Amino acid sequence: FAMLLVLIVTGLYLLVFYRVSAPWASVERMVNDPWLGRWTRSLHRFASDAMVIAVVIHAFRMFAQARSWGPRALAWISGVVLLLFVFVSGWTGYVIVMDTFGARLAIEGARLFDALPVLSEPLRRIFSGERPIPSAFFFINLFLHVAIPLGVAAGLWIHVSRVARPALLPPKMLSLALIGGLTLLAIVW
């Protein structure tokens, strides 16, 4: 939860400078700002990695302690669903940067989405090279990248609703050390 808060704060800052009409140029402009842009983007990336690692460790711990059934079934199921949403949010985060890796993820995502009979035209046509990728594609990815974490924050209420005394944040000193360490790593790296 602490990493989710860092992601929301840094993500709102990055959202101010992101342009759907020129995704790579706006990211490059952020990275070239040595005072706030570069390390804020790095902190956002490192916090997302730390959040995924913490969630996976938490899931393994709960499963190993047999807290995935009985009265804890709602917490387990909602946690797995929240983890899937976190992965989708990460996917859209890579796509909105639209570097080489993001473009590959977008193409593979379009191919996976085309396997579902949802749209009348295949999404792969966007990446055929005949026309530039429409800004609406980046807007949808940006919207999902912002809306999903906010939904995850709300979904945490369901996740801990049956727990007697949920502790969402780690102890204060651990939170400060973790956030400070990630910030230092983002500045130095």
PDB file of C-alpha atoms in Angstrom:
ATOM      1  CA  PHE A   1       0.000   0.000   0.000  1.00  0.00           C
ATOM      2  CA  ALA A   2       2.907   2.331   0.712  1.00  0.00           C
ATOM      3  CA  MET A   3       4.291   1.694  -2.774  1.00  0.00           C
ATOM      4  CA  LEU A   4       0.826   2.250  -4.263  1.00  0.00           C
ATOM      5  CA  LEU A   5       0.740   5.661  -2.590  1.00  0.00           C
ATOM      6  CA  VAL A   6       4.177   6.485  -4.034  1.00  0.00           C
ATOM      7  CA  LEU A   7       2.965   5.350  -7.449  1.00  0.00           C
ATOM      8  CA  ILE A   8      -0.139   7.512  -7.274  1.00  0.00           C
ATOM      9  CA  VAL A   9       1.825  10.618  -6.219  1.00  0.00           C
ATOM     10  CA  THR A  10       4.602  10.188  -8.793  1.00  0.00           C
ATOM     11  CA  GLY A  11       2.101   9.126 -11.445  1.00  0.00           C
ATOM     12  CA  LEU A  12       0.032  12.280 -10.974  1.00  0.00           C
ATOM     13  CA  TYR A  13       3.189  14.356 -11.403  1.00  0.00           C
ATOM     14  CA  LEU A  14       4.147  12.458 -14.577  1.00  0.00           C
ATOM     15  CA  LEU A  15       0.583  12.764 -15.892  1.00  0.00           C
ATOM     16  CA  VAL A  16       0.934  16.546 -16.014  1.00  0.00           C
ATOM     17  CA  PHE A  17       3.752  16.303 -18.573  1.00  0.00           C
ATOM     18  CA  TYR A  18       2.568  13.324 -20.651  1.00  0.00           C
ATOM     19  CA  ARG A  19       1.087  14.086 -24.097  1.00  0.00           C
ATOM     20  CA  VAL A  20      -0.952  11.440 -25.914  1.00  0.00           C
ATOM     21  CA  SER A  21      -0.228  13.149 -29.240  1.00  0.00           C
ATOM     22  CA  ALA A  22       3.521  12.572 -28.835  1.00  0.00           C
ATOM     23  CA  PRO A  23       4.102   9.845 -26.235  1.00  0.00           C
ATOM     24  CA  TRP A  24       7.801   9.159 -26.769  1.00  0.00           C
ATOM     25  CA  ALA A  25       8.668  12.851 -27.145  1.00  0.00           C
ATOM     26  CA  SER A  26       6.898  13.704 -23.892  1.00  0.00           C
ATOM     27  CA  VAL A  27       8.673  10.893 -22.027  1.00  0.00           C
ATOM     28  CA  GLU A  28      11.988  12.011 -23.514  1.00  0.00           C
ATOM     29  CA  ARG A  29      11.271  15.586 -22.412  1.00  0.00           C
ATOM     30  CA  MET A  30      10.581  14.320 -18.868  1.00  0.00           C
ATOM     31  CA  VAL A  31      13.776  12.262 -18.815  1.00  0.00           C
ATOM     32  CA  ASN A  32      15.836  15.237 -19.996  1.00  0.00           C
ATOM     33  CA  ASP A  33      14.659  17.306 -17.006  1.00  0.00           C
ATOM     34  CA  PRO A  34      17.429  16.496 -14.504  1.00  0.00           C
ATOM     35  CA  TRP A  35      15.748  18.119 -11.496  1.00  0.00           C
ATOM     36  CA  LEU A  36      12.433  16.334 -11.286  1.00  0.00           C
ATOM     37  CA  GLY A  37      11.547  14.433 -14.436  1.00  0.00           C
ATOM     38  CA  ARG A  38      14.261  11.797 -14.632  1.00  0.00           C
ATOM     39  CA  TRP A  39      14.302  10.680 -11.003  1.00  0.00           C
ATOM     40  CA  THR A  40      10.523  10.964 -10.602  1.00  0.00           C
ATOM     41  CA  ARG A  41      10.037   8.624 -13.544  1.00  0.00           C
ATOM     42  CA  SER A  42      12.682   6.285 -12.106  1.00  0.00           C
ATOM     43  CA  LEU A  43      11.042   6.387  -8.683  1.00  0.00           C
ATOM     44  CA  HIS A  44       7.711   5.540 -10.329  1.00  0.00           C
ATOM     45  CA  ARG A  45       9.311   2.571 -12.076  1.00  0.00           C
ATOM     46  CA  PHE A  46      11.214   1.310  -9.014  1.00  0.00           C
ATOM     47  CA  ALA A  47       8.153   1.684  -6.772  1.00  0.00           C
ATOM     48  CA  SER A  48       6.096  -0.362  -9.225  1.00  0.00           C
ATOM     49  CA  ASP A  49       8.725  -3.109  -9.201  1.00  0.00           C
ATOM     50  CA  ALA A  50       8.858  -3.023  -5.396  1.00  0.00           C
ATOM     51  CA  MET A  51       5.062  -3.182  -5.198  1.00  0.00           C
ATOM     52  CA  VAL A  52       4.866  -6.251  -7.432  1.00  0.00           C
ATOM     53  CA  ILE A  53       7.602  -7.987  -5.440  1.00  0.00           C
ATOM     54  CA  ALA A  54       5.876  -7.162  -2.137  1.00  0.00           C
ATOM     55  CA  VAL A  55       2.482  -8.353  -3.400  1.00  0.00           C
ATOM     56  CA  VAL A  56       3.902 -11.641  -4.714  1.00  0.00           C
ATOM     57  CA  ILE A  57       5.735 -12.274  -1.421  1.00  0.00           C
ATOM     58  CA  HIS A  58       2.536 -11.440   0.468  1.00  0.00           C
ATOM     59  CA  ALA A  59       0.529 -13.855  -1.696  1.00  0.00           C
ATOM     60  CA  PHE A  60       3.042 -16.692  -1.206  1.00  0.00           C
ATOM     61  CA  ARG A  61       3.111 -16.037   2.536  1.00  0.00           C
ATOM     62  CA  MET A  62      -0.688 -16.115   2.824  1.00  0.00           C
ATOM     63  CA  PHE A  63      -0.867 -19.278   0.740  1.00  0.00           C
ATOM     64  CA  ALA A  64       1.887 -20.969   2.771  1.00  0.00           C
ATOM     65  CA  GLN A  65       0.059 -20.092   5.988  1.00  0.00           C
ATOM     66  CA  ALA A  66      -3.166 -21.625   4.563  1.00  0.00           C
ATOM     67  CA  ARG A  67      -4.980 -18.304   4.634  1.00  0.00           C
ATOM     68  CA  SER A  68      -6.511 -18.750   1.195  1.00  0.00           C
ATOM     69  CA  TRP A  69      -9.721 -20.585   2.112  1.00  0.00           C
ATOM     70  CA  GLY A  70     -12.520 -20.504   4.654  1.00  0.00           C
ATOM     71  CA  PRO A  71     -13.180 -17.079   6.154  1.00  0.00           C
ATOM     72  CA  ARG A  72     -10.201 -15.673   4.211  1.00  0.00           C
ATOM     73  CA  ALA A  73     -11.504 -16.774   0.789  1.00  0.00           C
ATOM     74  CA  LEU A  74     -12.824 -13.296  -0.050  1.00  0.00           C
ATOM     75  CA  ALA A  75      -9.455 -11.750   0.797  1.00  0.00           C
ATOM     76  CA  TRP A  76      -7.618 -14.362  -1.279  1.00  0.00           C
ATOM     77  CA  ILE A  77      -9.864 -14.078  -4.346  1.00  0.00           C
ATOM     78  CA  SER A  78      -9.926 -10.282  -4.231  1.00  0.00           C
ATOM     79  CA  GLY A  79      -6.129 -10.266  -3.822  1.00  0.00           C
ATOM     80  CA  VAL A  80      -5.620 -12.425  -6.896  1.00  0.00           C
ATOM     81  CA  VAL A  81      -7.959 -10.183  -8.899  1.00  0.00           C
ATOM     82  CA  LEU A  82      -6.120  -7.089  -7.642  1.00  0.00           C
ATOM     83  CA  LEU A  83      -2.793  -8.647  -8.656  1.00  0.00           C
ATOM     84  CA  LEU A  84      -4.127  -9.214 -12.173  1.00  0.00           C
ATOM     85  CA  PHE A  85      -5.207  -5.571 -12.303  1.00  0.00           C
ATOM     86  CA  VAL A  86      -1.722  -4.521 -11.174  1.00  0.00           C
ATOM     87  CA  PHE A  87      -0.209  -6.531 -14.038  1.00  0.00           C
ATOM     88  CA  VAL A  88      -2.591  -4.917 -16.563  1.00  0.00           C
ATOM     89  CA  SER A  89      -1.692  -1.489 -15.197  1.00  0.00           C
ATOM     90  CA  GLY A  90       2.003  -2.311 -15.602  1.00  0.00           C
ATOM     91  CA  TRP A  91       1.362  -3.462 -19.165  1.00  0.00           C
ATOM     92  CA  THR A  92      -0.354  -0.173 -20.031  1.00  0.00           C
ATOM     93  CA  GLY A  93       2.471   1.720 -18.333  1.00  0.00           C
ATOM     94  CA  TYR A  94       4.994   0.175 -20.682  1.00  0.00           C
ATOM     95  CA  VAL A  95       2.743   0.803 -23.690  1.00  0.00           C
ATOM     96  CA  ILE A  96       2.214   4.525 -23.002  1.00  0.00           C
ATOM     97  CA  VAL A  97       5.992   5.084 -23.090  1.00  0.00           C
ATOM     98  CA  MET A  98       6.017   3.569 -26.608  1.00  0.00           C
ATOM     99  CA  ASP A  99       9.685   2.740 -26.748  1.00  0.00           C
ATOM    100  CA  THR A 100      10.822  -0.485 -28.462  1.00  0.00           C
ATOM    101  CA  PHE A 101       9.644  -2.707 -25.601  1.00  0.00           C
ATOM    102  CA  GLY A 102       6.356  -0.789 -25.240  1.00  0.00           C
ATOM    103  CA  ALA A 103       5.664  -1.089 -28.968  1.00  0.00           C
ATOM    104  CA  ARG A 104       6.259  -4.838 -28.824  1.00  0.00           C
ATOM    105  CA  LEU A 105       3.916  -5.151 -25.837  1.00  0.00           C
ATOM    106  CA  ALA A 106       1.282  -3.086 -27.653  1.00  0.00           C
ATOM    107  CA  ILE A 107       1.468  -5.301 -30.738  1.00  0.00           C
ATOM    108  CA  GLU A 108       1.268  -8.504 -28.680  1.00  0.00           C
ATOM    109  CA  GLY A 109      -1.585  -7.045 -26.618  1.00  0.00           C
ATOM    110  CA  ALA A 110      -3.456  -6.186 -29.796  1.00  0.00           C
ATOM    111  CA  ARG A 111      -2.918  -9.726 -31.047  1.00  0.00           C
ATOM    112  CA  LEU A 112      -4.232 -11.158 -27.776  1.00  0.00           C
ATOM    113  CA  PHE A 113      -7.199  -8.759 -27.829  1.00  0.00           C
ATOM    114  CA  ASP A 114      -7.973  -9.702 -31.450  1.00  0.00           C
ATOM    115  CA  ALA A 115      -8.417 -13.308 -30.350  1.00  0.00           C
ATOM    116  CA  LEU A 116     -11.489 -12.171 -28.415  1.00  0.00           C
ATOM    117  CA  PRO A 117     -14.566 -11.545 -30.566  1.00  0.00           C
ATOM    118  CA  VAL A 118     -15.144  -8.042 -29.163  1.00  0.00           C
ATOM    119  CA  LEU A 119     -14.278  -5.542 -31.901  1.00  0.00           C
ATOM    120  CA  SER A 120     -15.416  -5.584 -35.521  1.00  0.00           C
ATOM    121  CA  GLU A 121     -11.946  -4.655 -36.852  1.00  0.00           C
ATOM    122  CA  PRO A 122      -8.674  -6.171 -35.687  1.00  0.00           C
ATOM    123  CA  LEU A 123      -6.522  -3.949 -33.476  1.00  0.00           C
ATOM    124  CA  ARG A 124      -3.379  -5.134 -35.248  1.00  0.00           C
ATOM    125  CA  ARG A 125      -4.188  -2.787 -38.117  1.00  0.00           C
ATOM    126  CA  ILE A 126      -3.192   0.143 -35.903  1.00  0.00           C
ATOM    127  CA  PHE A 127       0.405  -1.104 -35.997  1.00  0.00           C
ATOM    128  CA  SER A 128       0.593  -1.941 -39.701  1.00  0.00           C
ATOM    129  CA  GLY A 129       2.601   1.203 -40.471  1.00  0.00           C
ATOM    130  CA  GLU A 130       0.165   2.508 -43.077  1.00  0.00           C
ATOM    131  CA  ARG A 131      -0.947   5.337 -40.782  1.00  0.00           C
ATOM    132  CA  PRO A 132       0.438   6.804 -37.572  1.00  0.00           C
ATOM    133  CA  ILE A 133      -0.891   5.275 -34.373  1.00  0.00           C
ATOM    134  CA  PRO A 134      -3.950   7.322 -33.359  1.00  0.00           C
ATOM    135  CA  SER A 135      -3.826   9.410 -30.199  1.00  0.00           C
ATOM    136  CA  ALA A 136      -6.981   7.655 -29.019  1.00  0.00           C
ATOM    137  CA  PHE A 137      -4.948   4.462 -28.560  1.00  0.00           C
ATOM    138  CA  PHE A 138      -2.584   6.248 -26.174  1.00  0.00           C
ATOM    139  CA  PHE A 139      -5.470   8.001 -24.436  1.00  0.00           C
ATOM    140  CA  ILE A 140      -7.175   4.672 -23.715  1.00  0.00           C
ATOM    141  CA  ASN A 141      -3.928   3.196 -22.393  1.00  0.00           C
ATOM    142  CA  LEU A 142      -3.271   6.287 -20.282  1.00  0.00           C
ATOM    143  CA  PHE A 143      -6.828   6.210 -18.938  1.00  0.00           C
ATOM    144  CA  LEU A 144      -6.471   2.548 -18.000  1.00  0.00           C
ATOM    145  CA  HIS A 145      -3.039   3.171 -16.482  1.00  0.00           C
ATOM    146  CA  VAL A 146      -4.521   5.870 -14.219  1.00  0.00           C
ATOM    147  CA  ALA A 147      -7.929   4.322 -13.516  1.00  0.00           C
ATOM    148  CA  ILE A 148      -6.758   0.806 -12.652  1.00  0.00           C
ATOM    149  CA  PRO A 149      -4.473   1.825  -9.739  1.00  0.00           C
ATOM    150  CA  LEU A 150      -7.229   4.037  -8.347  1.00  0.00           C
ATOM    151  CA  GLY A 151      -9.564   1.045  -8.645  1.00  0.00           C
ATOM    152  CA  VAL A 152      -6.947  -1.126  -6.945  1.00  0.00           C
ATOM    153  CA  ALA A 153      -6.795   1.374  -4.076  1.00  0.00           C
ATOM    154  CA  ALA A 154     -10.583   1.096  -3.742  1.00  0.00           C
ATOM    155  CA  GLY A 155     -10.413  -2.701  -4.150  1.00  0.00           C
ATOM    156  CA  LEU A 156      -8.106  -2.892  -1.150  1.00  0.00           C
ATOM    157  CA  TRP A 157     -11.153  -2.063   0.964  1.00  0.00           C
ATOM    158  CA  ILE A 158     -12.801  -5.295  -0.216  1.00  0.00           C
ATOM    159  CA  HIS A 159      -9.524  -7.135   0.237  1.00  0.00           C
ATOM    160  CA  VAL A 160      -9.251  -6.240   3.933  1.00  0.00           C
ATOM    161  CA  SER A 161     -12.964  -5.931   4.751  1.00  0.00           C
ATOM    162  CA  ARG A 162     -13.119  -9.212   6.687  1.00  0.00           C
ATOM    163  CA  VAL A 163      -9.776  -8.807   8.436  1.00  0.00           C
ATOM    164  CA  ALA A 164     -10.195  -7.727  12.061  1.00  0.00           C
ATOM    165  CA  ARG A 165      -7.303  -5.256  12.322  1.00  0.00           C
ATOM    166  CA  PRO A 166      -5.788  -4.721   8.882  1.00  0.00           C
ATOM    167  CA  ALA A 167      -2.400  -3.018   8.772  1.00  0.00           C
ATOM    168  CA  LEU A 168      -2.217  -1.346   5.392  1.00  0.00           C
ATOM    169  CA  LEU A 169       1.014   0.543   5.945  1.00  0.00           C
ATOM    170  CA  PRO A 170       4.229  -0.943   7.274  1.00  0.00           C
ATOM    171  CA  PRO A 171       5.769   0.632  10.391  1.00  0.00           C
ATOM    172  CA  LYS A 172       6.637   4.297   9.909  1.00  0.00           C
ATOM    173  CA  MET A 173      10.413   3.832   9.986  1.00  0.00           C
ATOM    174  CA  LEU A 174      10.260   0.973   7.472  1.00  0.00           C
ATOM    175  CA  SER A 175       8.063   3.035   5.135  1.00  0.00           C
ATOM    176  CA  LEU A 176      10.390   6.026   5.340  1.00  0.00           C
ATOM    177  CA  ALA A 177      13.462   3.846   4.822  1.00  0.00           C
ATOM    178  CA  LEU A 178      11.914   2.086   1.839  1.00  0.00           C
ATOM    179  CA  ILE A 179      10.676   5.268   0.171  1.00  0.00           C
ATOM    180  CA  GLY A 180      13.940   7.059   0.970  1.00  0.00           C
ATOM    181  CA  GLY A 181      15.984   4.160  -0.383  1.00  0.00           C
ATOM    182  CA  LEU A 182      13.970   4.025  -3.596  1.00  0.00           C
ATOM    183  CA  THR A 183      14.253   7.803  -3.994  1.00  0.00           C
ATOM    184  CA  LEU A 184      18.010   7.656  -3.469  1.00  0.00           C
ATOM    185  CA  LEU A 185      18.269   4.795  -5.972  1.00  0.00           C
ATOM    186  CA  ALA A 186      16.219   6.796  -8.483  1.00  0.00           C
ATOM    187  CA  ILE A 187      18.417   9.859  -8.072  1.00  0.00           C
ATOM    188  CA  VAL A 188      21.716   7.973  -8.240  1.00  0.00           C
ATOM    189  CA  TRP A 189      20.813   5.532 -11.005  1.00  0.00           C
TER     190      TRP A 189
END
